[in-house]
PDB file of C-alpha atoms and ligand atoms in Angstrom:
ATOM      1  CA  UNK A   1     -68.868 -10.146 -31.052  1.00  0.00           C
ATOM      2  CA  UNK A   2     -72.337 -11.569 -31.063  1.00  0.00           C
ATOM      3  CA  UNK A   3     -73.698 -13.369 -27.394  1.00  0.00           C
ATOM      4  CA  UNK A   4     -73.578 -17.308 -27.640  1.00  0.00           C
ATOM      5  CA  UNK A   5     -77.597 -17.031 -27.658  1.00  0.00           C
ATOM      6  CA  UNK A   6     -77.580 -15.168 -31.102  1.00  0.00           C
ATOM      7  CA  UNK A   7     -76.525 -17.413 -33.252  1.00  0.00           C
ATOM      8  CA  UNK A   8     -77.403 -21.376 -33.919  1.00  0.00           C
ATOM      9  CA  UNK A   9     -73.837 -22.138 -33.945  1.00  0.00           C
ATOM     10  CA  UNK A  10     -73.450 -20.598 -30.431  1.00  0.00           C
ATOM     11  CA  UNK A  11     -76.222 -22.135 -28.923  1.00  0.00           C
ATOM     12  CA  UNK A  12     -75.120 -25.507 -29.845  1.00  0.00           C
ATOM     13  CA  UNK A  13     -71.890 -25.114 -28.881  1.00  0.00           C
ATOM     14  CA  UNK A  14     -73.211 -24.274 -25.362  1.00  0.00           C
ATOM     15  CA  UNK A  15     -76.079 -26.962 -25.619  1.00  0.00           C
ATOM     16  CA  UNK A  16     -73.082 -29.515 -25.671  1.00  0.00           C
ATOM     17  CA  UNK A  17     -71.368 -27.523 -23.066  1.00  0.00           C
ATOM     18  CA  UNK A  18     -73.500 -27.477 -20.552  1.00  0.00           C
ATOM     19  CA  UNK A  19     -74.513 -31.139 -21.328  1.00  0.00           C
ATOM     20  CA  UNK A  20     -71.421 -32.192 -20.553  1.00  0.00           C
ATOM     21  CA  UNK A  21     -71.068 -30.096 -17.101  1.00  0.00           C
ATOM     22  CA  UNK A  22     -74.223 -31.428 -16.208  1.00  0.00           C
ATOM     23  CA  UNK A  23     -72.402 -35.429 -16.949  1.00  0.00           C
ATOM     24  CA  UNK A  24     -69.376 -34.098 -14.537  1.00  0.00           C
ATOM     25  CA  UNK A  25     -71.734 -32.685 -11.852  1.00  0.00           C
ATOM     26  CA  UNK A  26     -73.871 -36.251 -12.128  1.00  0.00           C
ATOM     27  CA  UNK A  27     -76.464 -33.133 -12.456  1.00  0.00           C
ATOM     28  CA  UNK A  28     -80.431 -34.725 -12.202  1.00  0.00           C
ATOM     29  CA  UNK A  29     -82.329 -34.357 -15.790  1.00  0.00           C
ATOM     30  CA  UNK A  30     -85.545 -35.429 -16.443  1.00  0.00           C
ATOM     31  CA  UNK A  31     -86.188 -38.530 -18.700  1.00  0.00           C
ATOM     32  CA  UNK A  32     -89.412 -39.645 -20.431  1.00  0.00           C
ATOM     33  CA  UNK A  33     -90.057 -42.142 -22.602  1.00  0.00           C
ATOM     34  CA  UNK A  34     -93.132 -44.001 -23.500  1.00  0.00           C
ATOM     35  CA  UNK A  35     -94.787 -47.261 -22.300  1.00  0.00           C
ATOM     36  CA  UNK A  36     -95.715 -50.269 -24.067  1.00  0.00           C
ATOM     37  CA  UNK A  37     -99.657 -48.802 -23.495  1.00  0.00           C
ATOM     38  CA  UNK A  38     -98.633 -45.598 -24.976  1.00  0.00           C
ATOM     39  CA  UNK A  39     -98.561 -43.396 -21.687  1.00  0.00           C
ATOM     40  CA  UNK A  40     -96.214 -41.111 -21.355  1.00  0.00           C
ATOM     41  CA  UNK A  41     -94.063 -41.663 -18.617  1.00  0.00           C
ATOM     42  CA  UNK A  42     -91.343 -39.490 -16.913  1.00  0.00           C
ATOM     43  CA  UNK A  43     -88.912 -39.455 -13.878  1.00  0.00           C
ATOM     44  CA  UNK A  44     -85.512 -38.043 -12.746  1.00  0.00           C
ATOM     45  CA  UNK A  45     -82.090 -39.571 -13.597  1.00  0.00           C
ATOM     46  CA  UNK A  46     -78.233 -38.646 -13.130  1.00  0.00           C
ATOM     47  CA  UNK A  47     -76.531 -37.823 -16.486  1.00  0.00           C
ATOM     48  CA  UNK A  48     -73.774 -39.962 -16.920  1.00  0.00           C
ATOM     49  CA  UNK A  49     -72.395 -38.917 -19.431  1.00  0.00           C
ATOM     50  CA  UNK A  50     -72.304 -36.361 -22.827  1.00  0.00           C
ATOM     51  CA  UNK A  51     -70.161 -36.594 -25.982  1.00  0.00           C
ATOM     52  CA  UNK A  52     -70.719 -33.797 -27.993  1.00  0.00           C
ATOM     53  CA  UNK A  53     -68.086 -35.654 -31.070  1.00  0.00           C
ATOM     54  CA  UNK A  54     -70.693 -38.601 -31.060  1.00  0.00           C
ATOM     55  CA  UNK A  55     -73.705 -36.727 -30.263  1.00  0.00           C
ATOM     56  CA  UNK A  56     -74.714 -38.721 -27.057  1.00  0.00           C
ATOM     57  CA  UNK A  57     -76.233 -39.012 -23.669  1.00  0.00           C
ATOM     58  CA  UNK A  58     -75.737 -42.009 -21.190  1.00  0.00           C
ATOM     59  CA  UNK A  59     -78.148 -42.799 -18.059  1.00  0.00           C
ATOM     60  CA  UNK A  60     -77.201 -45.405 -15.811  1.00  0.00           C
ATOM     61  CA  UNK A  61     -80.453 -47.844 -14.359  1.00  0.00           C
ATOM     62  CA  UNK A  62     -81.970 -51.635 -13.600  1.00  0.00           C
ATOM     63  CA  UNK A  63     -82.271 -53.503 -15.724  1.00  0.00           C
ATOM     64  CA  UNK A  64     -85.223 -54.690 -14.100  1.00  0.00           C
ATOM     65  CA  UNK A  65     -87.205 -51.210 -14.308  1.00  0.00           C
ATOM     66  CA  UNK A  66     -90.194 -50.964 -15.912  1.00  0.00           C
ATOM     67  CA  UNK A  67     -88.270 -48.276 -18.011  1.00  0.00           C
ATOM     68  CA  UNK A  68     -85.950 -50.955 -19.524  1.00  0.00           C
ATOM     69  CA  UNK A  69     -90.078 -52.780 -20.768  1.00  0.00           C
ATOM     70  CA  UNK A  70     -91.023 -49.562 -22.259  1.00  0.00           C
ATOM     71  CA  UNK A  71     -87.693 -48.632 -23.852  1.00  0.00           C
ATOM     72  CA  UNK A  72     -87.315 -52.331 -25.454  1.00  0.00           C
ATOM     73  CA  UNK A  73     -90.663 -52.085 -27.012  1.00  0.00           C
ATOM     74  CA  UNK A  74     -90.330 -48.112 -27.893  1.00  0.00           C
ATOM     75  CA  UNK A  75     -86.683 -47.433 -27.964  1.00  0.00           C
ATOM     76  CA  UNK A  76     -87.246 -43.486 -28.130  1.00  0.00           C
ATOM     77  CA  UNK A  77     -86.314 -41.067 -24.999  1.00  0.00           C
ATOM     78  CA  UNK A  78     -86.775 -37.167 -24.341  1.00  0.00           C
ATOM     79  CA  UNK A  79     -84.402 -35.435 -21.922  1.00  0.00           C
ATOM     80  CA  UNK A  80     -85.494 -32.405 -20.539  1.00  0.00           C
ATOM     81  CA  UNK A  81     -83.255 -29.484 -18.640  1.00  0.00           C
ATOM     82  CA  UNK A  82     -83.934 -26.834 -17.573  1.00  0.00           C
ATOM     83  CA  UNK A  83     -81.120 -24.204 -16.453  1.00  0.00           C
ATOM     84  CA  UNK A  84     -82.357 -21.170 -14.887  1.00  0.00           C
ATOM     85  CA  UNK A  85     -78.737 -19.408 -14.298  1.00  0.00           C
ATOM     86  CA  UNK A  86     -78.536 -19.104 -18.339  1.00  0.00           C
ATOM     87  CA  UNK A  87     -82.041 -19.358 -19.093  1.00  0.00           C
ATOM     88  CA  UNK A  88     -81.965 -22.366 -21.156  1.00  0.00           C
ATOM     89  CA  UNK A  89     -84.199 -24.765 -21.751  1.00  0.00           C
ATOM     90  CA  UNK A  90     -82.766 -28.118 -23.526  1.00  0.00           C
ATOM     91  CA  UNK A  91     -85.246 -31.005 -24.679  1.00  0.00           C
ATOM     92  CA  UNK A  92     -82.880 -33.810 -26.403  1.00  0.00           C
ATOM     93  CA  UNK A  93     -84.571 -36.594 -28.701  1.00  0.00           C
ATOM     94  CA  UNK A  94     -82.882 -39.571 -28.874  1.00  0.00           C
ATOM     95  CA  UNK A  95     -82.662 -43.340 -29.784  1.00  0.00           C
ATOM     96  CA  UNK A  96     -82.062 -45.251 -26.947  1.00  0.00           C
ATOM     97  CA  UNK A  97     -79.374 -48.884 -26.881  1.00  0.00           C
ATOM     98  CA  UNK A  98     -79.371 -50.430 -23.731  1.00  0.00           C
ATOM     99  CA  UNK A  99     -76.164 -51.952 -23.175  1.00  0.00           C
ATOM    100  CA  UNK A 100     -75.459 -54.836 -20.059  1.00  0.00           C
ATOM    101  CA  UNK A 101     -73.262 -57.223 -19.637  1.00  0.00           C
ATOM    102  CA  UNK A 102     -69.261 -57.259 -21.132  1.00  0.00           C
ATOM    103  CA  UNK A 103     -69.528 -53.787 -22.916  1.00  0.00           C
ATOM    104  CA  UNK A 104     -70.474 -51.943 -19.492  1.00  0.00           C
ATOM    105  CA  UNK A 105     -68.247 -53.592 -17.511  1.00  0.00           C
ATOM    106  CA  UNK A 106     -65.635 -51.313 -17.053  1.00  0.00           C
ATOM    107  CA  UNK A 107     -68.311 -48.421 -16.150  1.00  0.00           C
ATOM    108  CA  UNK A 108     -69.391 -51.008 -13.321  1.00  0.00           C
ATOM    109  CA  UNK A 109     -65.326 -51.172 -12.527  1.00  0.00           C
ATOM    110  CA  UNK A 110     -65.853 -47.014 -11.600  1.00  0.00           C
ATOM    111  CA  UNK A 111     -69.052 -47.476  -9.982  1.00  0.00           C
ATOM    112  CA  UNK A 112     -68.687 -46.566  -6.237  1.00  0.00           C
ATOM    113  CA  UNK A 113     -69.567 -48.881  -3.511  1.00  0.00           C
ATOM    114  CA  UNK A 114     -72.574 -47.114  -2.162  1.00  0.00           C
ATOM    115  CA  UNK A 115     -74.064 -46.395  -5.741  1.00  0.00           C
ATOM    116  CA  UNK A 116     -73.870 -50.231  -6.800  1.00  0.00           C
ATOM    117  CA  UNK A 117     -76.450 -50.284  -3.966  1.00  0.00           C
ATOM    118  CA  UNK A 118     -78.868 -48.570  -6.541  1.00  0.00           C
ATOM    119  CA  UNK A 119     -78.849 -51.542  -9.310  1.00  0.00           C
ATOM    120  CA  UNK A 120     -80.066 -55.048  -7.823  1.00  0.00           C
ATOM    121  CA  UNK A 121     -83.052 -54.490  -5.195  1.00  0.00           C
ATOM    122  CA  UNK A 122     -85.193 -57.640  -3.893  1.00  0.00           C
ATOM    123  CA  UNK A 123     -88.146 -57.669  -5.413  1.00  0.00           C
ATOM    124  CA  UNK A 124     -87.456 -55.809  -8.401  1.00  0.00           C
ATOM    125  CA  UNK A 125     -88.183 -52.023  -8.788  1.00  0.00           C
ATOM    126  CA  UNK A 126     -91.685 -51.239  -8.992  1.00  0.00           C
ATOM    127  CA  UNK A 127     -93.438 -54.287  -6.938  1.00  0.00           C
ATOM    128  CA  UNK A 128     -95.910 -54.198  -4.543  1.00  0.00           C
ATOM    129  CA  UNK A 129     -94.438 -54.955  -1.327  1.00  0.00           C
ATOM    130  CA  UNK A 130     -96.135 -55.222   2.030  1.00  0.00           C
ATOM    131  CA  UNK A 131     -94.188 -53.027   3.830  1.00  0.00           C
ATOM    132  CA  UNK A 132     -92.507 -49.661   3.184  1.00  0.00           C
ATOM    133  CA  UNK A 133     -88.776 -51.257   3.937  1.00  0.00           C
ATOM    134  CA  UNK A 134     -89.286 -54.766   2.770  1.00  0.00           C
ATOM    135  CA  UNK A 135     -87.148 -55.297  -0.067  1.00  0.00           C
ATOM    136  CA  UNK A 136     -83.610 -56.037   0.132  1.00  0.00           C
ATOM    137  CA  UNK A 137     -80.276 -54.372  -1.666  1.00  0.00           C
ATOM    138  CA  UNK A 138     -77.832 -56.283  -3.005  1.00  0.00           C
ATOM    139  CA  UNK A 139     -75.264 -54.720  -5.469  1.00  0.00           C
ATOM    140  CA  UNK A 140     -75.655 -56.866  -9.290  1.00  0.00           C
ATOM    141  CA  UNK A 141     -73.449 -56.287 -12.008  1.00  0.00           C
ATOM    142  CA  UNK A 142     -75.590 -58.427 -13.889  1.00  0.00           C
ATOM    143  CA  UNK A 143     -78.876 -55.878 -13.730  1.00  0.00           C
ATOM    144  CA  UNK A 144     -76.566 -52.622 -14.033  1.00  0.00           C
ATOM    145  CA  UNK A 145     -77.512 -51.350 -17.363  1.00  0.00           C
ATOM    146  CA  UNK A 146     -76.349 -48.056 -19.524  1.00  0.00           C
ATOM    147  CA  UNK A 147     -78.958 -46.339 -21.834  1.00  0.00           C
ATOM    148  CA  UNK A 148     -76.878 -44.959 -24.620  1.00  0.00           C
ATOM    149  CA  UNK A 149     -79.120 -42.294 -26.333  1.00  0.00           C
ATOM    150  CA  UNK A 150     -78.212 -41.086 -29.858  1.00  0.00           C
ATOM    151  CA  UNK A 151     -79.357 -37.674 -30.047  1.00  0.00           C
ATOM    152  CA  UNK A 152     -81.569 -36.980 -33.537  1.00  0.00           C
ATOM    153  CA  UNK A 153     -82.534 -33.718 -32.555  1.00  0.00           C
ATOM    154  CA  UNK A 154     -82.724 -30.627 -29.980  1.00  0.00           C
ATOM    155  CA  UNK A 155     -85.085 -28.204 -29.136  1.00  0.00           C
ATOM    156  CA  UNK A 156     -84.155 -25.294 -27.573  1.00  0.00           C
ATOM    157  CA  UNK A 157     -85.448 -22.385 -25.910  1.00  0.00           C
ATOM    158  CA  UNK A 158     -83.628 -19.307 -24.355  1.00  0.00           C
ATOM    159  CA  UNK A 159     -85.518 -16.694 -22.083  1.00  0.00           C
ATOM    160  CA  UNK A 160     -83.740 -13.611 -23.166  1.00  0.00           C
ATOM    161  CA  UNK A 161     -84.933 -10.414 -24.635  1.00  0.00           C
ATOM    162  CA  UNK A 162     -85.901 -11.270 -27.098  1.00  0.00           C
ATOM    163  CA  UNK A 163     -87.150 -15.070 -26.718  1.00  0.00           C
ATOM    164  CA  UNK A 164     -85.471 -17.016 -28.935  1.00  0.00           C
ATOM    165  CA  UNK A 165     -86.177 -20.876 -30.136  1.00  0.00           C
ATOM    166  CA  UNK A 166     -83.802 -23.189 -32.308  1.00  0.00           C
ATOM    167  CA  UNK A 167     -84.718 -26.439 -33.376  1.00  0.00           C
ATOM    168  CA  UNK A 168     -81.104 -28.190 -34.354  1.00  0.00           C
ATOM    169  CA  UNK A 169     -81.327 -31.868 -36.269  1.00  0.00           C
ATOM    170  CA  UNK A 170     -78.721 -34.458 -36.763  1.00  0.00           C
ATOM    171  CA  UNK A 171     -77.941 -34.597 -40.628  1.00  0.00           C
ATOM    172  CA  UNK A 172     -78.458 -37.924 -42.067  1.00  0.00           C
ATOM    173  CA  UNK A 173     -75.669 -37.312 -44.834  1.00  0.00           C
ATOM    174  CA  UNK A 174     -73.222 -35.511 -43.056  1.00  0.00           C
ATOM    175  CA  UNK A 175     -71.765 -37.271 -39.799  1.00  0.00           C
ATOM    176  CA  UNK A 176     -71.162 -34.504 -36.520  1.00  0.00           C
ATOM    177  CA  UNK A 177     -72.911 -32.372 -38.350  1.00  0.00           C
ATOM    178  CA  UNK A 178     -76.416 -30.378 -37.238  1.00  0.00           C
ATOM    179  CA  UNK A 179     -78.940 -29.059 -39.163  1.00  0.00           C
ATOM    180  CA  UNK A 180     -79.796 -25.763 -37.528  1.00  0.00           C
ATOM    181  CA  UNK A 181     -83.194 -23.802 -37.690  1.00  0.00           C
ATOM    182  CA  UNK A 182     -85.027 -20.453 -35.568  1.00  0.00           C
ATOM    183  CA  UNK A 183     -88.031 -21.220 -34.416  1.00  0.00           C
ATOM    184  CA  UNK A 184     -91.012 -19.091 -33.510  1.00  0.00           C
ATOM    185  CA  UNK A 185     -90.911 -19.598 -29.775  1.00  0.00           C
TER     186      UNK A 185
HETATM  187  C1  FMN B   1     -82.677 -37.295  -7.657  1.00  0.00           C
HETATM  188  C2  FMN B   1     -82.983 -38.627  -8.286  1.00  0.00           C
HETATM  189  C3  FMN B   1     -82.052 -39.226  -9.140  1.00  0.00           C
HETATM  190  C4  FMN B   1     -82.326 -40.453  -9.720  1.00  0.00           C
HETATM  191  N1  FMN B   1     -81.413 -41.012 -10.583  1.00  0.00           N
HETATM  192  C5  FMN B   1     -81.705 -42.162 -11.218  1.00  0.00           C
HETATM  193  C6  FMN B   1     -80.820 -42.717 -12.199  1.00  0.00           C
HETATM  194  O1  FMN B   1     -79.732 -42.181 -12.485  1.00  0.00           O
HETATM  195  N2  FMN B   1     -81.195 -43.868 -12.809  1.00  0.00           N
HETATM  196  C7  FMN B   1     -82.375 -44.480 -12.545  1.00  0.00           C
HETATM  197  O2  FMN B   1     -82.658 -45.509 -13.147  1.00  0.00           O
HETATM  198  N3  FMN B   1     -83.239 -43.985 -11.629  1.00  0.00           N
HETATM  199  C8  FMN B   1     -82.934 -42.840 -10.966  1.00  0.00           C
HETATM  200  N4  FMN B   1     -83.818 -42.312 -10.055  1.00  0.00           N
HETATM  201  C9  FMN B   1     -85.072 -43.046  -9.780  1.00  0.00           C
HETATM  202  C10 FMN B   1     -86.058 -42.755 -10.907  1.00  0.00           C
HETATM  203  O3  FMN B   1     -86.533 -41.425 -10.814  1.00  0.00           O
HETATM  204  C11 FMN B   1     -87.234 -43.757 -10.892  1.00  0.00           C
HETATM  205  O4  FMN B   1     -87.918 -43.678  -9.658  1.00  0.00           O
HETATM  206  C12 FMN B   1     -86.745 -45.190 -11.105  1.00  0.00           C
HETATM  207  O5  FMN B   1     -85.715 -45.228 -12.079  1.00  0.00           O
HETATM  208  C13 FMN B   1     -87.898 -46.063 -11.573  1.00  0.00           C
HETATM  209  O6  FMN B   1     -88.403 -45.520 -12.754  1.00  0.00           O
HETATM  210  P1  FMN B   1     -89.231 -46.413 -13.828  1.00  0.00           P
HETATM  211  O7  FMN B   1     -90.212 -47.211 -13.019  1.00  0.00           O
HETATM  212  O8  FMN B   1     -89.889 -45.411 -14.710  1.00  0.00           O
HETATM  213  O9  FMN B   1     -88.260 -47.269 -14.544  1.00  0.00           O
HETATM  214  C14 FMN B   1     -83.552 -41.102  -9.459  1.00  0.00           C
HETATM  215  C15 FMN B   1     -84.487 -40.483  -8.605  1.00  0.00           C
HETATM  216  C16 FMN B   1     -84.200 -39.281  -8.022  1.00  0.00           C
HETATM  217  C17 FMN B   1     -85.223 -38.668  -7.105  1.00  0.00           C
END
């Protein structure tokens, strides 16, 4: 009986695992993505959600972040995690949907009161304001938007003895299935 980190089938299996624990906790992930002036850009977000059947990631934000500018005009995303109880490293690459409006209503339905508070802020995220507390909160369905982020491909790194890499790749002609490789780490 071989450990779930010796085999590629094993460590996706507890890729989408742990993805999906981290979606239940609301764990914090990093997410990058890249401007419209080519920087790279980075910050912290709550996974909302993982379906390992459809092979995605979900990310709740404003619409009015300069995120939502860079995403519209690059619609590519990295998530990064790093779990130090099993030693795993996870970097996701995915195309990124942002979805408002009708289709995300029903997520805004299960939204709790205080965490509306985070989507609809007076002036919008990321203006200059005058003072440290001068911007108002006011919960808006209408800027509450869901990244949906198709995973393409994982690359993933486990700290054992020995160190061991996989690189794992949605196939094109085969839907739910990976393409699985080692990789020198
Ligand atoms: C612990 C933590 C969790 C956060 N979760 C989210 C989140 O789920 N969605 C989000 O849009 N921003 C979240 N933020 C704020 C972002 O890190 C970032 O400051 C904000 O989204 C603006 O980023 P942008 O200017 O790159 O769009 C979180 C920040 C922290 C510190």
């Amino acid at each position: 009986m071989s450990e779930w980190f010796e085999t590629l089938d094993g460590l996706r299996e507890r890729v989408w695992a742990r993805l999906a624990m981290a979606a239940l906790q609301s764990d914090v992930v990093t997410l990058a993505t890249v401007s419209p002036e080519s920087e790279p850009e980075a910050r912290s977000v709550v996974l909302r959600d993982a379906d390992p059947e459809a092979g995605t990631l979900a990310v709740y934000t404003d619409l009015e972040s300069a995120k939502i500018t860079s995403l519209r005009h690059h619609p590519r995303a990295s998530f990064l995690i790093w779990d130090a109880d099993l030693s795993l490293q996870i970097r996701a690459q995915c195309q990124v949907t942002i979805l408002t409006g009708d289709v995300v209503a029903e997520l805004w339905d299960d939204v709790p009161d205080y965490s509306r508070l985070s989507y609809g802020i007076t002036p919008p995220p990321g203006q200059v304001i005058v003072e440290s507390d001068a911007y108002q909160k006011a919960p808006d369905q209408a800027v509450f938007a869901v990244l949906s982020c198709m995973v393409d491909a994982f690359d993933i790194v486990h700290l054992g003895k020995p160190h061991r890499r996989a690189r794992l790749m949605r196939a094109q002609s085969q839907p739910g299935e990976w393409v699985a490789n080692w990789l020198a780490p």
